[in-house]
Amino acid sequence: MDRIVFLGTAGARIAVFKQIRASGGIWLELNDTTILIDPGPGALVKSCTSKAKLDPQKIDGIFLSHRHLDHSADMNVMVEAMTTGGLKKRGFVFLPSDALGEEPVLWKYARDYVEKVITLREKKTYNLKNLKIHTSRKLIHSVETYGARFQGGKTISYIPDTRFFTELYKDFKGDILIINVVRKDISEYEHLSLEESKEIIRKLKPETAILTHFGMTMIRAKTWVLAEQLKEELGVNVIAARDGMQYKL
Ligand SMILES: [Zn+2]
């Protein structure tokens, strides 16, 4: 079954570190391939306790958009889960080069547990089982950051944390668009706002756009109400992700 399960929908400091929403990242099953995207704090707990019956030992790959803790805290935990604590050497890990440098996200001993560690570069295509992963150009965030399109039958695009720029939408054409909308209002922070996300959705016109990774301004304004407004305004199916939500493709 092709599906997306949201192991968390929190973004940025307060929503994540007070666990106002969960923060385990995005579980994607597509074309008989399972990939975990941005395993933030709680990824293991949220996958093992999910009503969607998710088995971390079946994960084929882990994709990290960038090294910030709300995206990466459970990286080593999930590598251990995927490899049964290193007993079964398997799985691919995709991550930016600065996640392997000083203060690495993926610890050295854990690199031997997986089949392959792949350093992401901009605008490249990588293979994972039956999926093709196309990275975006380097995004504008305080650390090295890439979005991606996961292609296998359908194409699922993922825009992680970034400052808005006019060309941004160009790397994210696909059937389903997942977009990290941290803030309701435009600000100097290197995160997308609702208004900027609206522009991106308007340009891309996906079949469905799913908003996630919410900060407090989005949560207070009721994410589902904001999504409904965008839907009416744009004529595109827009959904606000909820913790544990399963979206069947
Ligand atoms: Zn970030």
JSON list of C-alpha atoms and ligand atoms in Angstrom, two decimals:
[
{"chain": "A", "resi": 1, "resn": "MET", "atom": "CA", "xyz": [0.00, 0.00, 0.00]},
{"chain": "A", "resi": 2, "resn": "ASP", "atom": "CA", "xyz": [1.38, 3.40, -0.96]},
{"chain": "A", "resi": 3, "resn": "ARG", "atom": "CA", "xyz": [0.92, 5.84, 1.89]},
{"chain": "A", "resi": 4, "resn": "ILE", "atom": "CA", "xyz": [2.39, 8.71, 3.87]},
{"chain": "A", "resi": 5, "resn": "VAL", "atom": "CA", "xyz": [2.24, 8.59, 7.67]},
{"chain": "A", "resi": 6, "resn": "PHE", "atom": "CA", "xyz": [3.04, 11.71, 9.68]},
{"chain": "A", "resi": 7, "resn": "LEU", "atom": "CA", "xyz": [4.98, 10.66, 12.79]},
{"chain": "A", "resi": 8, "resn": "GLY", "atom": "CA", "xyz": [4.90, 14.27, 13.86]},
{"chain": "A", "resi": 9, "resn": "THR", "atom": "CA", "xyz": [3.82, 17.68, 12.62]},
{"chain": "A", "resi": 10, "resn": "ALA", "atom": "CA", "xyz": [5.74, 20.04, 14.91]},
{"chain": "A", "resi": 11, "resn": "GLY", "atom": "CA", "xyz": [8.32, 22.48, 13.63]},
{"chain": "A", "resi": 12, "resn": "ALA", "atom": "CA", "xyz": [10.76, 24.83, 15.27]},
{"chain": "A", "resi": 13, "resn": "ARG", "atom": "CA", "xyz": [11.53, 25.38, 18.88]},
{"chain": "A", "resi": 14, "resn": "ILE", "atom": "CA", "xyz": [8.50, 25.62, 21.12]},
{"chain": "A", "resi": 15, "resn": "ALA", "atom": "CA", "xyz": [6.20, 23.24, 19.25]},
{"chain": "A", "resi": 16, "resn": "VAL", "atom": "CA", "xyz": [8.94, 20.57, 19.16]},
{"chain": "A", "resi": 17, "resn": "PHE", "atom": "CA", "xyz": [10.72, 21.00, 22.45]},
{"chain": "A", "resi": 18, "resn": "LYS", "atom": "CA", "xyz": [7.54, 21.25, 24.48]},
{"chain": "A", "resi": 19, "resn": "GLN", "atom": "CA", "xyz": [6.06, 18.47, 22.31]},
{"chain": "A", "resi": 20, "resn": "ILE", "atom": "CA", "xyz": [2.93, 20.47, 21.62]},
{"chain": "A", "resi": 21, "resn": "ARG", "atom": "CA", "xyz": [2.86, 18.39, 18.48]},
{"chain": "A", "resi": 22, "resn": "ALA", "atom": "CA", "xyz": [4.95, 15.25, 17.93]},
{"chain": "A", "resi": 23, "resn": "SER", "atom": "CA", "xyz": [8.11, 15.45, 15.85]},
{"chain": "A", "resi": 24, "resn": "GLY", "atom": "CA", "xyz": [8.99, 12.02, 14.45]},
{"chain": "A", "resi": 25, "resn": "GLY", "atom": "CA", "xyz": [9.15, 12.98, 10.77]},
{"chain": "A", "resi": 26, "resn": "ILE", "atom": "CA", "xyz": [7.45, 11.50, 7.72]},
{"chain": "A", "resi": 27, "resn": "TRP", "atom": "CA", "xyz": [7.11, 7.80, 6.88]},
{"chain": "A", "resi": 28, "resn": "LEU", "atom": "CA", "xyz": [6.67, 7.19, 3.15]},
{"chain": "A", "resi": 29, "resn": "GLU", "atom": "CA", "xyz": [5.78, 3.88, 1.50]},
{"chain": "A", "resi": 30, "resn": "LEU", "atom": "CA", "xyz": [5.88, 4.19, -2.26]},
{"chain": "A", "resi": 31, "resn": "ASN", "atom": "CA", "xyz": [6.36, 1.61, -5.01]},
{"chain": "A", "resi": 32, "resn": "ASP", "atom": "CA", "xyz": [7.19, -1.12, -2.50]},
{"chain": "A", "resi": 33, "resn": "THR", "atom": "CA", "xyz": [9.90, 1.02, -0.93]},
{"chain": "A", "resi": 34, "resn": "THR", "atom": "CA", "xyz": [9.85, 2.47, 2.59]},
{"chain": "A", "resi": 35, "resn": "ILE", "atom": "CA", "xyz": [11.71, 5.65, 3.38]},
{"chain": "A", "resi": 36, "resn": "LEU", "atom": "CA", "xyz": [11.76, 7.65, 6.59]},
{"chain": "A", "resi": 37, "resn": "ILE", "atom": "CA", "xyz": [12.18, 11.38, 6.08]},
{"chain": "A", "resi": 38, "resn": "ASP", "atom": "CA", "xyz": [13.68, 13.62, 8.78]},
{"chain": "A", "resi": 39, "resn": "PRO", "atom": "CA", "xyz": [13.55, 11.40, 11.90]},
{"chain": "A", "resi": 40, "resn": "GLY", "atom": "CA", "xyz": [13.12, 14.04, 14.59]},
{"chain": "A", "resi": 41, "resn": "PRO", "atom": "CA", "xyz": [12.70, 13.42, 18.34]},
{"chain": "A", "resi": 42, "resn": "GLY", "atom": "CA", "xyz": [10.24, 10.58, 18.84]},
{"chain": "A", "resi": 43, "resn": "ALA", "atom": "CA", "xyz": [10.53, 8.84, 15.47]},
{"chain": "A", "resi": 44, "resn": "LEU", "atom": "CA", "xyz": [11.02, 5.39, 17.02]},
{"chain": "A", "resi": 45, "resn": "VAL", "atom": "CA", "xyz": [8.30, 5.76, 19.63]},
{"chain": "A", "resi": 46, "resn": "LYS", "atom": "CA", "xyz": [5.83, 7.20, 17.14]},
{"chain": "A", "resi": 47, "resn": "SER", "atom": "CA", "xyz": [6.47, 4.52, 14.52]},
{"chain": "A", "resi": 48, "resn": "CYS", "atom": "CA", "xyz": [6.30, 1.63, 16.99]},
{"chain": "A", "resi": 49, "resn": "THR", "atom": "CA", "xyz": [3.09, 2.93, 18.59]},
{"chain": "A", "resi": 50, "resn": "SER", "atom": "CA", "xyz": [1.42, 4.06, 15.36]},
{"chain": "A", "resi": 51, "resn": "LYS", "atom": "CA", "xyz": [-2.04, 2.72, 14.54]},
{"chain": "A", "resi": 52, "resn": "ALA", "atom": "CA", "xyz": [-0.74, 2.42, 10.98]},
{"chain": "A", "resi": 53, "resn": "LYS", "atom": "CA", "xyz": [1.34, -0.64, 12.04]},
{"chain": "A", "resi": 54, "resn": "LEU", "atom": "CA", "xyz": [4.77, 0.52, 10.98]},
{"chain": "A", "resi": 55, "resn": "ASP", "atom": "CA", "xyz": [7.77, -1.77, 11.28]},
{"chain": "A", "resi": 56, "resn": "PRO", "atom": "CA", "xyz": [11.11, 0.07, 11.55]},
{"chain": "A", "resi": 57, "resn": "GLN", "atom": "CA", "xyz": [12.92, -3.12, 10.52]},
{"chain": "A", "resi": 58, "resn": "LYS", "atom": "CA", "xyz": [11.30, -2.78, 7.09]},
{"chain": "A", "resi": 59, "resn": "ILE", "atom": "CA", "xyz": [12.67, 0.71, 6.39]},
{"chain": "A", "resi": 60, "resn": "ASP", "atom": "CA", "xyz": [14.78, 0.73, 3.22]},
{"chain": "A", "resi": 61, "resn": "GLY", "atom": "CA", "xyz": [16.26, 4.17, 3.64]},
{"chain": "A", "resi": 62, "resn": "ILE", "atom": "CA", "xyz": [16.41, 7.30, 5.76]},
{"chain": "A", "resi": 63, "resn": "PHE", "atom": "CA", "xyz": [16.49, 10.74, 4.13]},
{"chain": "A", "resi": 64, "resn": "LEU", "atom": "CA", "xyz": [17.76, 13.70, 6.12]},
{"chain": "A", "resi": 65, "resn": "SER", "atom": "CA", "xyz": [17.09, 17.17, 4.69]},
{"chain": "A", "resi": 66, "resn": "HIS", "atom": "CA", "xyz": [19.33, 18.92, 7.21]},
{"chain": "A", "resi": 67, "resn": "ARG", "atom": "CA", "xyz": [21.01, 18.45, 10.55]},
{"chain": "A", "resi": 68, "resn": "HIS", "atom": "CA", "xyz": [18.81, 20.49, 12.88]},
{"chain": "A", "resi": 69, "resn": "LEU", "atom": "CA", "xyz": [17.67, 18.44, 15.86]},
{"chain": "A", "resi": 70, "resn": "ASP", "atom": "CA", "xyz": [13.95, 18.65, 15.13]},
{"chain": "A", "resi": 71, "resn": "HIS", "atom": "CA", "xyz": [14.75, 16.73, 11.92]},
{"chain": "A", "resi": 72, "resn": "SER", "atom": "CA", "xyz": [17.61, 14.48, 13.00]},
{"chain": "A", "resi": 73, "resn": "ALA", "atom": "CA", "xyz": [17.50, 13.63, 16.71]},
{"chain": "A", "resi": 74, "resn": "ASP", "atom": "CA", "xyz": [16.41, 10.01, 16.16]},
{"chain": "A", "resi": 75, "resn": "MET", "atom": "CA", "xyz": [18.75, 9.29, 13.24]},
{"chain": "A", "resi": 76, "resn": "ASN", "atom": "CA", "xyz": [20.98, 6.85, 15.12]},
{"chain": "A", "resi": 77, "resn": "VAL", "atom": "CA", "xyz": [18.00, 5.37, 16.94]},
{"chain": "A", "resi": 78, "resn": "MET", "atom": "CA", "xyz": [16.29, 4.65, 13.62]},
{"chain": "A", "resi": 79, "resn": "VAL", "atom": "CA", "xyz": [19.47, 3.23, 12.09]},
{"chain": "A", "resi": 80, "resn": "GLU", "atom": "CA", "xyz": [19.65, 0.81, 15.01]},
{"chain": "A", "resi": 81, "resn": "ALA", "atom": "CA", "xyz": [15.97, -0.03, 14.55]},
{"chain": "A", "resi": 82, "resn": "MET", "atom": "CA", "xyz": [16.33, -0.51, 10.79]},
{"chain": "A", "resi": 83, "resn": "THR", "atom": "CA", "xyz": [19.34, -2.81, 11.20]},
{"chain": "A", "resi": 84, "resn": "THR", "atom": "CA", "xyz": [18.16, -4.64, 14.34]},
{"chain": "A", "resi": 85, "resn": "GLY", "atom": "CA", "xyz": [20.92, -3.01, 16.35]},
{"chain": "A", "resi": 86, "resn": "GLY", "atom": "CA", "xyz": [23.49, -3.71, 13.66]},
{"chain": "A", "resi": 87, "resn": "LEU", "atom": "CA", "xyz": [22.74, -7.44, 13.40]},
{"chain": "A", "resi": 88, "resn": "LYS", "atom": "CA", "xyz": [21.47, -7.05, 9.84]},
{"chain": "A", "resi": 89, "resn": "LYS", "atom": "CA", "xyz": [23.54, -4.79, 7.63]},
{"chain": "A", "resi": 90, "resn": "ARG", "atom": "CA", "xyz": [20.92, -3.07, 5.52]},
{"chain": "A", "resi": 91, "resn": "GLY", "atom": "CA", "xyz": [19.39, 0.20, 4.41]},
{"chain": "A", "resi": 92, "resn": "PHE", "atom": "CA", "xyz": [20.63, 3.43, 2.89]},
{"chain": "A", "resi": 93, "resn": "VAL", "atom": "CA", "xyz": [21.10, 6.76, 4.68]},
{"chain": "A", "resi": 94, "resn": "PHE", "atom": "CA", "xyz": [20.96, 9.96, 2.59]},
{"chain": "A", "resi": 95, "resn": "LEU", "atom": "CA", "xyz": [22.23, 13.10, 4.27]},
{"chain": "A", "resi": 96, "resn": "PRO", "atom": "CA", "xyz": [23.98, 16.44, 3.64]},
{"chain": "A", "resi": 97, "resn": "SER", "atom": "CA", "xyz": [27.77, 16.46, 3.96]},
{"chain": "A", "resi": 98, "resn": "ASP", "atom": "CA", "xyz": [27.75, 18.61, 7.11]},
{"chain": "A", "resi": 99, "resn": "ALA", "atom": "CA", "xyz": [25.81, 15.85, 8.86]},
{"chain": "A", "resi": 100, "resn": "LEU", "atom": "CA", "xyz": [28.96, 13.73, 8.64]},
{"chain": "A", "resi": 101, "resn": "GLY", "atom": "CA", "xyz": [31.49, 16.39, 9.61]},
{"chain": "A", "resi": 102, "resn": "GLU", "atom": "CA", "xyz": [32.32, 17.67, 13.04]},
{"chain": "A", "resi": 103, "resn": "GLU", "atom": "CA", "xyz": [29.50, 16.78, 15.45]},
{"chain": "A", "resi": 104, "resn": "PRO", "atom": "CA", "xyz": [28.17, 14.19, 13.02]},
{"chain": "A", "resi": 105, "resn": "VAL", "atom": "CA", "xyz": [24.46, 13.36, 13.01]},
{"chain": "A", "resi": 106, "resn": "LEU", "atom": "CA", "xyz": [25.19, 9.78, 11.99]},
{"chain": "A", "resi": 107, "resn": "TRP", "atom": "CA", "xyz": [27.65, 8.35, 14.46]},
{"chain": "A", "resi": 108, "resn": "LYS", "atom": "CA", "xyz": [30.70, 6.55, 13.10]},
{"chain": "A", "resi": 109, "resn": "TYR", "atom": "CA", "xyz": [29.91, 3.12, 14.49]},
{"chain": "A", "resi": 110, "resn": "ALA", "atom": "CA", "xyz": [26.37, 3.29, 13.05]},
{"chain": "A", "resi": 111, "resn": "ARG", "atom": "CA", "xyz": [27.72, 3.95, 9.54]},
{"chain": "A", "resi": 112, "resn": "ASP", "atom": "CA", "xyz": [28.96, 0.34, 9.47]},
{"chain": "A", "resi": 113, "resn": "TYR", "atom": "CA", "xyz": [25.47, -0.93, 10.24]},
{"chain": "A", "resi": 114, "resn": "VAL", "atom": "CA", "xyz": [23.94, 0.34, 7.01]},
{"chain": "A", "resi": 115, "resn": "GLU", "atom": "CA", "xyz": [24.49, -0.83, 3.48]},
{"chain": "A", "resi": 116, "resn": "LYS", "atom": "CA", "xyz": [25.30, 2.61, 2.16]},
{"chain": "A", "resi": 117, "resn": "VAL", "atom": "CA", "xyz": [25.75, 6.18, 3.37]},
{"chain": "A", "resi": 118, "resn": "ILE", "atom": "CA", "xyz": [25.09, 8.67, 0.59]},
{"chain": "A", "resi": 119, "resn": "THR", "atom": "CA", "xyz": [26.14, 12.30, 0.80]},
{"chain": "A", "resi": 120, "resn": "LEU", "atom": "CA", "xyz": [23.54, 14.47, -0.87]},
{"chain": "A", "resi": 121, "resn": "ARG", "atom": "CA", "xyz": [24.39, 17.02, -3.53]},
{"chain": "A", "resi": 122, "resn": "GLU", "atom": "CA", "xyz": [22.10, 19.47, -5.20]},
{"chain": "A", "resi": 123, "resn": "LYS", "atom": "CA", "xyz": [20.07, 18.52, -8.28]},
{"chain": "A", "resi": 124, "resn": "LYS", "atom": "CA", "xyz": [21.15, 14.88, -8.37]},
{"chain": "A", "resi": 125, "resn": "THR", "atom": "CA", "xyz": [19.20, 11.66, -8.73]},
{"chain": "A", "resi": 126, "resn": "TYR", "atom": "CA", "xyz": [19.71, 8.71, -6.38]},
{"chain": "A", "resi": 127, "resn": "ASN", "atom": "CA", "xyz": [18.19, 5.24, -6.41]},
{"chain": "A", "resi": 128, "resn": "LEU", "atom": "CA", "xyz": [16.63, 3.51, -3.45]},
{"chain": "A", "resi": 129, "resn": "LYS", "atom": "CA", "xyz": [15.07, 0.13, -4.28]},
{"chain": "A", "resi": 130, "resn": "ASN", "atom": "CA", "xyz": [12.12, 1.07, -6.56]},
{"chain": "A", "resi": 131, "resn": "LEU", "atom": "CA", "xyz": [12.37, 4.82, -5.97]},
{"chain": "A", "resi": 132, "resn": "LYS", "atom": "CA", "xyz": [14.23, 7.62, -7.59]},
{"chain": "A", "resi": 133, "resn": "ILE", "atom": "CA", "xyz": [15.14, 10.50, -5.30]},
{"chain": "A", "resi": 134, "resn": "HIS", "atom": "CA", "xyz": [15.76, 13.82, -7.03]},
{"chain": "A", "resi": 135, "resn": "THR", "atom": "CA", "xyz": [17.34, 16.44, -4.79]},
{"chain": "A", "resi": 136, "resn": "SER", "atom": "CA", "xyz": [16.53, 20.13, -5.13]},
{"chain": "A", "resi": 137, "resn": "ARG", "atom": "CA", "xyz": [19.04, 22.90, -5.37]},
{"chain": "A", "resi": 138, "resn": "LYS", "atom": "CA", "xyz": [20.65, 23.83, -2.04]},
{"chain": "A", "resi": 139, "resn": "LEU", "atom": "CA", "xyz": [18.00, 25.61, 0.03]},
{"chain": "A", "resi": 140, "resn": "ILE", "atom": "CA", "xyz": [18.50, 28.73, 2.14]},
{"chain": "A", "resi": 141, "resn": "HIS", "atom": "CA", "xyz": [18.76, 27.68, 5.75]},
{"chain": "A", "resi": 142, "resn": "SER", "atom": "CA", "xyz": [21.45, 28.09, 8.40]},
{"chain": "A", "resi": 143, "resn": "VAL", "atom": "CA", "xyz": [22.86, 24.62, 7.67]},
{"chain": "A", "resi": 144, "resn": "GLU", "atom": "CA", "xyz": [23.21, 22.59, 4.45]},
{"chain": "A", "resi": 145, "resn": "THR", "atom": "CA", "xyz": [19.65, 21.71, 3.40]},
{"chain": "A", "resi": 146, "resn": "TYR", "atom": "CA", "xyz": [18.03, 19.88, 0.47]},
{"chain": "A", "resi": 147, "resn": "GLY", "atom": "CA", "xyz": [14.47, 19.12, -0.47]},
{"chain": "A", "resi": 148, "resn": "ALA", "atom": "CA", "xyz": [13.59, 16.23, -2.74]},
{"chain": "A", "resi": 149, "resn": "ARG", "atom": "CA", "xyz": [11.12, 14.54, -5.05]},
{"chain": "A", "resi": 150, "resn": "PHE", "atom": "CA", "xyz": [10.50, 10.87, -4.35]},
{"chain": "A", "resi": 151, "resn": "GLN", "atom": "CA", "xyz": [9.43, 9.25, -7.57]},
{"chain": "A", "resi": 152, "resn": "GLY", "atom": "CA", "xyz": [7.91, 5.77, -7.88]},
{"chain": "A", "resi": 153, "resn": "GLY", "atom": "CA", "xyz": [4.67, 5.67, -9.82]},
{"chain": "A", "resi": 154, "resn": "LYS", "atom": "CA", "xyz": [3.56, 8.87, -8.15]},
{"chain": "A", "resi": 155, "resn": "THR", "atom": "CA", "xyz": [5.91, 11.68, -7.27]},
{"chain": "A", "resi": 156, "resn": "ILE", "atom": "CA", "xyz": [5.92, 13.04, -3.73]},
{"chain": "A", "resi": 157, "resn": "SER", "atom": "CA", "xyz": [7.73, 16.36, -3.32]},
{"chain": "A", "resi": 158, "resn": "TYR", "atom": "CA", "xyz": [9.05, 17.56, 0.00]},
{"chain": "A", "resi": 159, "resn": "ILE", "atom": "CA", "xyz": [10.04, 21.15, 0.79]},
{"chain": "A", "resi": 160, "resn": "PRO", "atom": "CA", "xyz": [11.79, 21.25, 4.18]},
{"chain": "A", "resi": 161, "resn": "ASP", "atom": "CA", "xyz": [12.96, 24.34, 6.07]},
{"chain": "A", "resi": 162, "resn": "THR", "atom": "CA", "xyz": [14.11, 27.18, 3.85]},
{"chain": "A", "resi": 163, "resn": "ARG", "atom": "CA", "xyz": [13.86, 30.87, 3.30]},
{"chain": "A", "resi": 164, "resn": "PHE", "atom": "CA", "xyz": [11.52, 31.69, 0.42]},
{"chain": "A", "resi": 165, "resn": "PHE", "atom": "CA", "xyz": [13.03, 32.57, -2.95]},
{"chain": "A", "resi": 166, "resn": "THR", "atom": "CA", "xyz": [11.31, 33.00, -6.30]},
{"chain": "A", "resi": 167, "resn": "GLU", "atom": "CA", "xyz": [12.88, 29.97, -8.00]},
{"chain": "A", "resi": 168, "resn": "LEU", "atom": "CA", "xyz": [12.15, 27.67, -5.08]},
{"chain": "A", "resi": 169, "resn": "TYR", "atom": "CA", "xyz": [9.06, 26.00, -6.54]},
{"chain": "A", "resi": 170, "resn": "LYS", "atom": "CA", "xyz": [10.90, 24.86, -9.68]},
{"chain": "A", "resi": 171, "resn": "ASP", "atom": "CA", "xyz": [12.49, 21.79, -8.10]},
{"chain": "A", "resi": 172, "resn": "PHE", "atom": "CA", "xyz": [9.28, 20.43, -6.59]},
{"chain": "A", "resi": 173, "resn": "LYS", "atom": "CA", "xyz": [6.89, 19.47, -9.35]},
{"chain": "A", "resi": 174, "resn": "GLY", "atom": "CA", "xyz": [4.94, 16.36, -8.38]},
{"chain": "A", "resi": 175, "resn": "ASP", "atom": "CA", "xyz": [1.60, 14.78, -7.59]},
{"chain": "A", "resi": 176, "resn": "ILE", "atom": "CA", "xyz": [1.68, 15.40, -3.85]},
{"chain": "A", "resi": 177, "resn": "LEU", "atom": "CA", "xyz": [3.51, 18.31, -2.24]},
{"chain": "A", "resi": 178, "resn": "ILE", "atom": "CA", "xyz": [4.54, 18.16, 1.41]},
{"chain": "A", "resi": 179, "resn": "ILE", "atom": "CA", "xyz": [5.61, 21.54, 2.66]},
{"chain": "A", "resi": 180, "resn": "ASN", "atom": "CA", "xyz": [7.05, 22.67, 5.99]},
{"chain": "A", "resi": 181, "resn": "VAL", "atom": "CA", "xyz": [5.08, 25.74, 7.02]},
{"chain": "A", "resi": 182, "resn": "VAL", "atom": "CA", "xyz": [6.58, 26.87, 10.29]},
{"chain": "A", "resi": 183, "resn": "ARG", "atom": "CA", "xyz": [5.19, 30.37, 10.48]},
{"chain": "A", "resi": 184, "resn": "LYS", "atom": "CA", "xyz": [1.88, 32.01, 9.80]},
{"chain": "A", "resi": 185, "resn": "ASP", "atom": "CA", "xyz": [3.41, 35.39, 8.96]},
{"chain": "A", "resi": 186, "resn": "ILE", "atom": "CA", "xyz": [6.37, 36.26, 6.79]},
{"chain": "A", "resi": 187, "resn": "SER", "atom": "CA", "xyz": [9.48, 36.89, 8.88]},
{"chain": "A", "resi": 188, "resn": "GLU", "atom": "CA", "xyz": [13.24, 37.08, 8.74]},
{"chain": "A", "resi": 189, "resn": "TYR", "atom": "CA", "xyz": [13.60, 33.52, 9.96]},
{"chain": "A", "resi": 190, "resn": "GLU", "atom": "CA", "xyz": [14.75, 30.99, 7.40]},
{"chain": "A", "resi": 191, "resn": "HIS", "atom": "CA", "xyz": [11.38, 29.24, 7.34]},
{"chain": "A", "resi": 192, "resn": "LEU", "atom": "CA", "xyz": [8.42, 29.38, 5.02]},
{"chain": "A", "resi": 193, "resn": "SER", "atom": "CA", "xyz": [5.31, 31.27, 6.01]},
{"chain": "A", "resi": 194, "resn": "LEU", "atom": "CA", "xyz": [1.74, 30.46, 5.06]},
{"chain": "A", "resi": 195, "resn": "GLU", "atom": "CA", "xyz": [1.65, 33.25, 2.47]},
{"chain": "A", "resi": 196, "resn": "GLU", "atom": "CA", "xyz": [4.87, 32.06, 0.83]},
{"chain": "A", "resi": 197, "resn": "SER", "atom": "CA", "xyz": [3.63, 28.47, 0.85]},
{"chain": "A", "resi": 198, "resn": "LYS", "atom": "CA", "xyz": [0.48, 29.64, -0.87]},
{"chain": "A", "resi": 199, "resn": "GLU", "atom": "CA", "xyz": [2.56, 31.14, -3.68]},
{"chain": "A", "resi": 200, "resn": "ILE", "atom": "CA", "xyz": [4.42, 27.86, -4.11]},
{"chain": "A", "resi": 201, "resn": "ILE", "atom": "CA", "xyz": [1.23, 25.79, -4.19]},
{"chain": "A", "resi": 202, "resn": "ARG", "atom": "CA", "xyz": [-0.33, 28.23, -6.65]},
{"chain": "A", "resi": 203, "resn": "LYS", "atom": "CA", "xyz": [2.63, 27.80, -9.02]},
{"chain": "A", "resi": 204, "resn": "LEU", "atom": "CA", "xyz": [2.92, 24.02, -8.70]},
{"chain": "A", "resi": 205, "resn": "LYS", "atom": "CA", "xyz": [-0.77, 23.10, -8.61]},
{"chain": "A", "resi": 206, "resn": "PRO", "atom": "CA", "xyz": [-0.23, 19.61, -7.15]},
{"chain": "A", "resi": 207, "resn": "GLU", "atom": "CA", "xyz": [-3.04, 17.09, -6.84]},
{"chain": "A", "resi": 208, "resn": "THR", "atom": "CA", "xyz": [-2.80, 17.56, -3.06]},
{"chain": "A", "resi": 209, "resn": "ALA", "atom": "CA", "xyz": [-0.66, 19.81, -0.88]},
{"chain": "A", "resi": 210, "resn": "ILE", "atom": "CA", "xyz": [-0.04, 18.71, 2.69]},
{"chain": "A", "resi": 211, "resn": "LEU", "atom": "CA", "xyz": [1.11, 21.32, 5.19]},
{"chain": "A", "resi": 212, "resn": "THR", "atom": "CA", "xyz": [3.21, 20.17, 8.17]},
{"chain": "A", "resi": 213, "resn": "HIS", "atom": "CA", "xyz": [6.08, 21.14, 10.54]},
{"chain": "A", "resi": 214, "resn": "PHE", "atom": "CA", "xyz": [4.05, 23.78, 12.30]},
{"chain": "A", "resi": 215, "resn": "GLY", "atom": "CA", "xyz": [5.33, 26.40, 14.69]},
{"chain": "A", "resi": 216, "resn": "MET", "atom": "CA", "xyz": [3.18, 28.04, 17.34]},
{"chain": "A", "resi": 217, "resn": "THR", "atom": "CA", "xyz": [1.72, 30.78, 15.15]},
{"chain": "A", "resi": 218, "resn": "MET", "atom": "CA", "xyz": [0.31, 28.13, 12.80]},
{"chain": "A", "resi": 219, "resn": "ILE", "atom": "CA", "xyz": [-0.95, 25.93, 15.62]},
{"chain": "A", "resi": 220, "resn": "ARG", "atom": "CA", "xyz": [-2.69, 28.81, 17.42]},
{"chain": "A", "resi": 221, "resn": "ALA", "atom": "CA", "xyz": [-4.44, 29.86, 14.22]},
{"chain": "A", "resi": 222, "resn": "LYS", "atom": "CA", "xyz": [-5.85, 26.30, 13.77]},
{"chain": "A", "resi": 223, "resn": "THR", "atom": "CA", "xyz": [-3.94, 24.63, 10.97]},
{"chain": "A", "resi": 224, "resn": "TRP", "atom": "CA", "xyz": [-7.03, 22.91, 9.53]},
{"chain": "A", "resi": 225, "resn": "VAL", "atom": "CA", "xyz": [-8.85, 26.23, 9.18]},
{"chain": "A", "resi": 226, "resn": "LEU", "atom": "CA", "xyz": [-5.86, 27.75, 7.38]},
{"chain": "A", "resi": 227, "resn": "ALA", "atom": "CA", "xyz": [-5.64, 24.73, 5.07]},
{"chain": "A", "resi": 228, "resn": "GLU", "atom": "CA", "xyz": [-9.34, 25.01, 4.25]},
{"chain": "A", "resi": 229, "resn": "GLN", "atom": "CA", "xyz": [-8.90, 28.70, 3.36]},
{"chain": "A", "resi": 230, "resn": "LEU", "atom": "CA", "xyz": [-6.03, 27.88, 1.00]},
{"chain": "A", "resi": 231, "resn": "LYS", "atom": "CA", "xyz": [-8.08, 25.13, -0.58]},
{"chain": "A", "resi": 232, "resn": "GLU", "atom": "CA", "xyz": [-10.91, 27.51, -1.37]},
{"chain": "A", "resi": 233, "resn": "GLU", "atom": "CA", "xyz": [-8.63, 30.24, -2.57]},
{"chain": "A", "resi": 234, "resn": "LEU", "atom": "CA", "xyz": [-6.42, 28.09, -4.79]},
{"chain": "A", "resi": 235, "resn": "GLY", "atom": "CA", "xyz": [-8.77, 25.36, -5.96]},
{"chain": "A", "resi": 236, "resn": "VAL", "atom": "CA", "xyz": [-6.16, 22.80, -4.89]},
{"chain": "A", "resi": 237, "resn": "ASN", "atom": "CA", "xyz": [-6.77, 20.11, -2.29]},
{"chain": "A", "resi": 238, "resn": "VAL", "atom": "CA", "xyz": [-4.84, 21.42, 0.73]},
{"chain": "A", "resi": 239, "resn": "ILE", "atom": "CA", "xyz": [-4.62, 19.42, 3.96]},
{"chain": "A", "resi": 240, "resn": "ALA", "atom": "CA", "xyz": [-3.05, 20.28, 7.31]},
{"chain": "A", "resi": 241, "resn": "ALA", "atom": "CA", "xyz": [-1.25, 17.17, 8.57]},
{"chain": "A", "resi": 242, "resn": "ARG", "atom": "CA", "xyz": [-2.17, 15.84, 12.02]},
{"chain": "A", "resi": 243, "resn": "ASP", "atom": "CA", "xyz": [0.03, 13.75, 14.28]},
{"chain": "A", "resi": 244, "resn": "GLY", "atom": "CA", "xyz": [-0.28, 10.13, 13.23]},
{"chain": "A", "resi": 245, "resn": "MET", "atom": "CA", "xyz": [-2.24, 10.96, 10.09]},
{"chain": "A", "resi": 246, "resn": "GLN", "atom": "CA", "xyz": [-2.13, 8.32, 7.39]},
{"chain": "A", "resi": 247, "resn": "TYR", "atom": "CA", "xyz": [-2.60, 9.57, 3.85]},
{"chain": "A", "resi": 248, "resn": "LYS", "atom": "CA", "xyz": [-3.24, 6.80, 1.33]},
{"chain": "A", "resi": 249, "resn": "LEU", "atom": "CA", "xyz": [-1.88, 7.43, -2.13]},
{"chain": "B", "resi": 1, "resn": "ZN", "atom": "ZN", "xyz": [15.80, 23.68, 10.31]}
]
